[in-house]
Amino acid sequence: MKSAILVFPGINRERDMARALQLASGQEPAMVWHADTELPKGTDLVVVPGGFSYGDYLRCGAIAARAPVMDAVRKFAGDGGLVLGVCNGFQILCESGLLPGVLMRNAHLKFICHDVHLRVERSDTPFTRGYNAGQVIRVPVAHGEGNYEADDETLRRLEGDGRVLYRYCSASGEVSDAHNINGAAAGIAGIVSERGNVLGMMPHPENHVEAIMGCTDGRGLFAGLVEHLAKAA
């Protein structure tokens, strides 16, 4: 799996992501600067990592979405390439038009930084094939604006088309307001594009891939991507 990680001023999770991708694939990802206009040849996966691109000025992700490299990412996604956006990366994908909706301030107006539980809603996508449908995983979050919102028609379409892949839940898999950590509509933690090749999610699976961290639940996402691309080759 040949992956490329976008690097914007203020991004600070690119090395965490690179570590996870290298462990899963055995290949070191390419780092692509925001001012570049092309992706490395042969790229299989583009990752937009977390952090605070451009200091989160204007809206989170709004400036990064207009960086030169994003034209190449939009073309890559339009051609069916896999794109993963995590936390600030999710915000950037929404701001760039690659995913619908917007990430708002957390409902309690506080920065959240702790482990959460997610229910995997499907296991038949490149981003979830490493899990079972209905499986509950534990991964960290670290965000102040992770409250996913969209208009009613968009939410109906996301639900109807099975495009919600990850949802905040309890340790037993219960989805309710009590376990919705940031107030996101329908407890949404991650969604895919209409073609299913672009995933945006707020939690950080890349930080739970090694046993030394006390949990390896994030491995499934990366292992699934490697398996998907190996079968597609």
Short mmCIF file of C-alpha atoms in Angstrom, two decimals:
data_model
loop_
_atom_site.label_atom_id
_atom_site.label_comp_id
_atom_site.label_asym_id
_atom_site.label_seq_id
_atom_site.Cartn_x
_atom_site.Cartn_y
_atom_site.Cartn_z
CA MET A 1 0.00 0.00 0.00
CA LYS A 2 1.56 3.25 -1.13
CA SER A 3 0.16 6.04 1.00
CA ALA A 4 0.61 9.81 1.01
CA ILE A 5 0.05 12.02 4.06
CA LEU A 6 -0.77 15.69 3.54
CA VAL A 7 1.14 18.16 5.70
CA PHE A 8 -0.26 21.64 6.40
CA PRO A 9 1.15 24.30 8.73
CA GLY A 10 -0.29 23.48 12.16
CA ILE A 11 -0.95 19.80 11.45
CA ASN A 12 0.55 17.76 14.30
CA ARG A 13 -0.60 14.16 13.88
CA GLU A 14 1.20 13.33 10.64
CA ARG A 15 3.92 11.29 12.38
CA ASP A 16 1.38 9.33 14.43
CA MET A 17 -0.41 8.48 11.19
CA ALA A 18 2.82 7.60 9.41
CA ARG A 19 3.71 5.18 12.22
CA ALA A 20 0.35 3.42 11.98
CA LEU A 21 0.51 3.15 8.19
CA GLN A 22 4.05 1.82 8.21
CA LEU A 23 3.22 -0.80 10.83
CA ALA A 24 0.20 -1.95 8.83
CA SER A 25 1.72 -1.93 5.36
CA GLY A 26 5.46 -2.25 5.87
CA GLN A 27 5.97 0.82 3.68
CA GLU A 28 6.88 4.33 4.79
CA PRO A 29 4.28 6.87 3.63
CA ALA A 30 5.23 9.89 1.56
CA MET A 31 4.81 13.30 3.17
CA VAL A 32 3.16 15.76 0.77
CA TRP A 33 3.48 19.49 1.48
CA HIS A 34 0.35 21.62 1.22
CA ALA A 35 1.82 23.78 -1.56
CA ASP A 36 2.52 20.79 -3.83
CA THR A 37 0.24 20.40 -6.83
CA GLU A 38 0.66 16.68 -7.46
CA LEU A 39 0.50 13.47 -5.47
CA PRO A 40 3.31 10.91 -5.73
CA LYS A 41 2.88 8.56 -8.67
CA GLY A 42 1.26 5.25 -7.76
CA THR A 43 -0.44 6.58 -4.61
CA ASP A 44 -3.08 4.15 -3.30
CA LEU A 45 -4.27 6.10 -0.27
CA VAL A 46 -4.25 9.79 0.65
CA VAL A 47 -4.49 10.65 4.34
CA VAL A 48 -5.41 14.05 5.75
CA PRO A 49 -4.26 13.87 9.39
CA GLY A 50 -5.37 15.65 12.53
CA GLY A 51 -4.08 18.79 14.18
CA PHE A 52 -4.80 22.47 13.75
CA SER A 53 -4.15 23.34 10.11
CA TYR A 54 -3.35 27.03 9.72
CA GLY A 55 -4.08 27.48 13.42
CA ASP A 56 -7.80 26.79 12.88
CA TYR A 57 -8.28 30.38 11.73
CA LEU A 58 -11.63 31.14 10.05
CA ARG A 59 -13.41 27.78 10.36
CA CYS A 60 -11.50 24.61 11.15
CA GLY A 61 -10.15 23.26 7.87
CA ALA A 62 -11.42 26.17 5.76
CA ILE A 63 -7.98 27.44 4.71
CA ALA A 64 -6.48 23.98 4.23
CA ALA A 65 -9.39 23.02 1.97
CA ARG A 66 -8.20 25.70 -0.46
CA ALA A 67 -4.53 24.73 -0.44
CA PRO A 68 -2.98 23.85 -3.84
CA VAL A 69 -2.61 20.16 -3.00
CA MET A 70 -6.36 19.76 -2.50
CA ASP A 71 -7.03 20.07 -6.24
CA ALA A 72 -4.92 16.94 -6.71
CA VAL A 73 -6.77 15.22 -3.87
CA ARG A 74 -10.16 16.05 -5.39
CA LYS A 75 -9.01 14.61 -8.73
CA PHE A 76 -7.62 11.53 -7.01
CA ALA A 77 -10.92 10.96 -5.17
CA GLY A 78 -12.88 11.65 -8.35
CA ASP A 79 -10.94 8.86 -10.05
CA GLY A 80 -11.90 6.47 -7.24
CA GLY A 81 -8.78 6.77 -5.08
CA LEU A 82 -9.06 6.11 -1.35
CA VAL A 83 -8.94 9.14 0.95
CA LEU A 84 -8.96 9.08 4.76
CA GLY A 85 -9.43 12.23 6.85
CA VAL A 86 -9.07 12.08 10.63
CA CYS A 87 -10.18 14.84 13.04
CA ASN A 88 -8.95 18.07 11.40
CA GLY A 89 -8.71 15.95 8.25
CA PHE A 90 -12.45 15.26 8.48
CA GLN A 91 -13.07 18.99 8.81
CA ILE A 92 -10.88 19.65 5.75
CA LEU A 93 -12.72 17.04 3.67
CA CYS A 94 -16.07 18.63 4.52
CA GLU A 95 -14.77 22.14 3.78
CA SER A 96 -13.33 20.96 0.45
CA GLY A 97 -16.64 19.46 -0.70
CA LEU A 98 -15.41 15.87 -0.67
CA LEU A 99 -17.86 15.05 2.13
CA PRO A 100 -21.20 16.65 3.04
CA GLY A 101 -21.98 18.45 6.28
CA VAL A 102 -19.87 20.46 8.68
CA LEU A 103 -18.12 20.00 12.03
CA MET A 104 -19.38 22.42 14.68
CA ARG A 105 -18.28 23.28 18.22
CA ASN A 106 -18.79 20.46 20.68
CA ALA A 107 -22.19 20.66 22.34
CA HIS A 108 -20.71 21.48 25.75
CA LEU A 109 -18.26 23.99 24.22
CA LYS A 110 -15.29 22.17 25.72
CA PHE A 111 -12.27 20.50 24.17
CA ILE A 112 -12.57 16.71 24.54
CA CYS A 113 -9.51 14.47 24.91
CA HIS A 114 -10.11 10.90 26.07
CA ASP A 115 -10.95 7.43 24.80
CA VAL A 116 -14.41 6.80 23.37
CA HIS A 117 -16.30 3.77 22.11
CA LEU A 118 -17.43 3.49 18.50
CA ARG A 119 -19.86 1.07 16.92
CA VAL A 120 -18.81 -0.16 13.50
CA GLU A 121 -21.96 -0.01 11.39
CA ARG A 122 -20.73 -1.96 8.34
CA SER A 123 -17.89 -4.34 7.56
CA ASP A 124 -18.13 -4.37 3.76
CA THR A 125 -16.16 -1.20 2.96
CA PRO A 126 -12.41 -0.62 2.50
CA PHE A 127 -12.40 1.33 5.76
CA THR A 128 -14.22 -1.25 7.90
CA ARG A 129 -13.38 -4.68 6.48
CA GLY A 130 -10.96 -5.19 9.36
CA TYR A 131 -13.92 -5.25 11.77
CA ASN A 132 -17.26 -6.99 12.14
CA ALA A 133 -20.53 -5.11 11.70
CA GLY A 134 -21.79 -4.15 15.14
CA GLN A 135 -18.34 -4.47 16.72
CA VAL A 136 -17.46 -1.91 19.40
CA ILE A 137 -13.95 -0.46 19.34
CA ARG A 138 -12.14 1.95 21.66
CA VAL A 139 -10.09 4.83 20.23
CA PRO A 140 -9.10 8.32 21.42
CA VAL A 141 -10.63 11.67 20.48
CA ALA A 142 -9.02 15.09 20.78
CA HIS A 143 -11.14 17.89 19.38
CA GLY A 144 -13.08 21.03 20.16
CA GLU A 145 -15.18 21.04 16.99
CA GLY A 146 -16.31 17.50 16.29
CA ASN A 147 -20.06 17.99 16.38
CA TYR A 148 -21.11 16.68 12.95
CA GLU A 149 -24.16 18.46 11.52
CA ALA A 150 -25.97 18.42 8.18
CA ASP A 151 -29.41 19.32 6.88
CA ASP A 152 -32.23 16.81 7.31
CA GLU A 153 -32.15 15.64 3.70
CA THR A 154 -28.40 14.95 3.87
CA LEU A 155 -28.79 13.03 7.13
CA ARG A 156 -31.61 10.93 5.64
CA ARG A 157 -29.45 10.18 2.60
CA LEU A 158 -26.44 9.23 4.72
CA GLU A 159 -28.52 6.87 6.82
CA GLY A 160 -30.48 5.46 3.89
CA ASP A 161 -27.36 4.79 1.84
CA GLY A 162 -25.46 3.23 4.74
CA ARG A 163 -22.79 5.89 4.67
CA VAL A 164 -22.44 6.23 8.45
CA LEU A 165 -19.57 3.85 9.22
CA TYR A 166 -18.74 4.77 12.82
CA ARG A 167 -21.05 5.97 15.58
CA TYR A 168 -20.41 7.02 19.20
CA CYS A 169 -21.77 4.44 21.63
CA SER A 170 -21.39 2.83 25.04
CA ALA A 171 -18.96 -0.02 25.76
CA SER A 172 -21.82 -2.43 25.01
CA GLY A 173 -22.76 -0.73 21.74
CA GLU A 174 -25.72 1.36 22.89
CA VAL A 175 -26.20 4.54 20.86
CA SER A 176 -27.85 7.28 22.92
CA ASP A 177 -27.50 10.92 23.91
CA ALA A 178 -25.67 9.82 27.04
CA HIS A 179 -22.83 8.41 24.94
CA ASN A 180 -22.79 11.10 22.27
CA ILE A 181 -19.65 12.87 23.41
CA ASN A 182 -19.90 16.00 21.25
CA GLY A 183 -23.56 16.29 20.27
CA ALA A 184 -23.10 15.04 16.70
CA ALA A 185 -26.28 14.38 14.73
CA ALA A 186 -27.31 10.73 15.23
CA GLY A 187 -24.07 10.12 17.11
CA ILE A 188 -22.11 10.23 13.85
CA ALA A 189 -18.36 9.74 14.28
CA GLY A 190 -17.45 8.86 10.68
CA ILE A 191 -19.03 8.95 7.22
CA VAL A 192 -18.08 7.99 3.67
CA SER A 193 -18.66 9.66 0.35
CA GLU A 194 -21.35 8.54 -2.07
CA ARG A 195 -18.87 6.30 -3.92
CA GLY A 196 -17.55 4.92 -0.64
CA ASN A 197 -13.93 5.84 -1.28
CA VAL A 198 -13.58 8.89 1.02
CA LEU A 199 -13.88 8.48 4.79
CA GLY A 200 -13.93 11.28 7.34
CA MET A 201 -13.91 10.49 11.06
CA MET A 202 -13.23 12.50 14.22
CA PRO A 203 -11.61 9.83 16.47
CA HIS A 204 -7.95 8.87 16.07
CA PRO A 205 -7.53 5.15 15.23
CA GLU A 206 -3.83 5.76 14.51
CA ASN A 207 -3.19 6.22 18.23
CA HIS A 208 -4.43 2.75 19.15
CA VAL A 209 -2.37 0.42 16.98
CA GLU A 210 0.37 -0.68 19.40
CA ALA A 211 0.02 -2.73 22.57
CA ILE A 212 2.24 -0.29 24.47
CA MET A 213 -0.66 2.20 24.25
CA GLY A 214 -2.91 -0.23 26.12
CA CYS A 215 -5.28 -0.85 23.20
CA THR A 216 -4.94 -1.92 19.56
CA ASP A 217 -8.51 -1.39 18.36
CA GLY A 218 -7.39 1.04 15.66
CA ARG A 219 -5.43 -1.64 13.82
CA GLY A 220 -8.49 -3.00 12.04
CA LEU A 221 -8.99 0.13 9.96
CA PHE A 222 -5.45 0.10 8.59
CA ALA A 223 -5.27 -3.68 8.19
CA GLY A 224 -8.53 -3.56 6.27
CA LEU A 225 -7.18 -0.94 3.88
CA VAL A 226 -4.06 -3.00 3.22
CA GLU A 227 -6.16 -6.11 2.58
CA HIS A 228 -8.55 -4.23 0.28
CA LEU A 229 -5.74 -2.80 -1.84
CA ALA A 230 -3.92 -6.14 -1.98
CA LYS A 231 -7.04 -7.83 -3.37
CA ALA A 232 -7.65 -4.99 -5.80
CA ALA A 233 -4.11 -5.20 -7.21
#
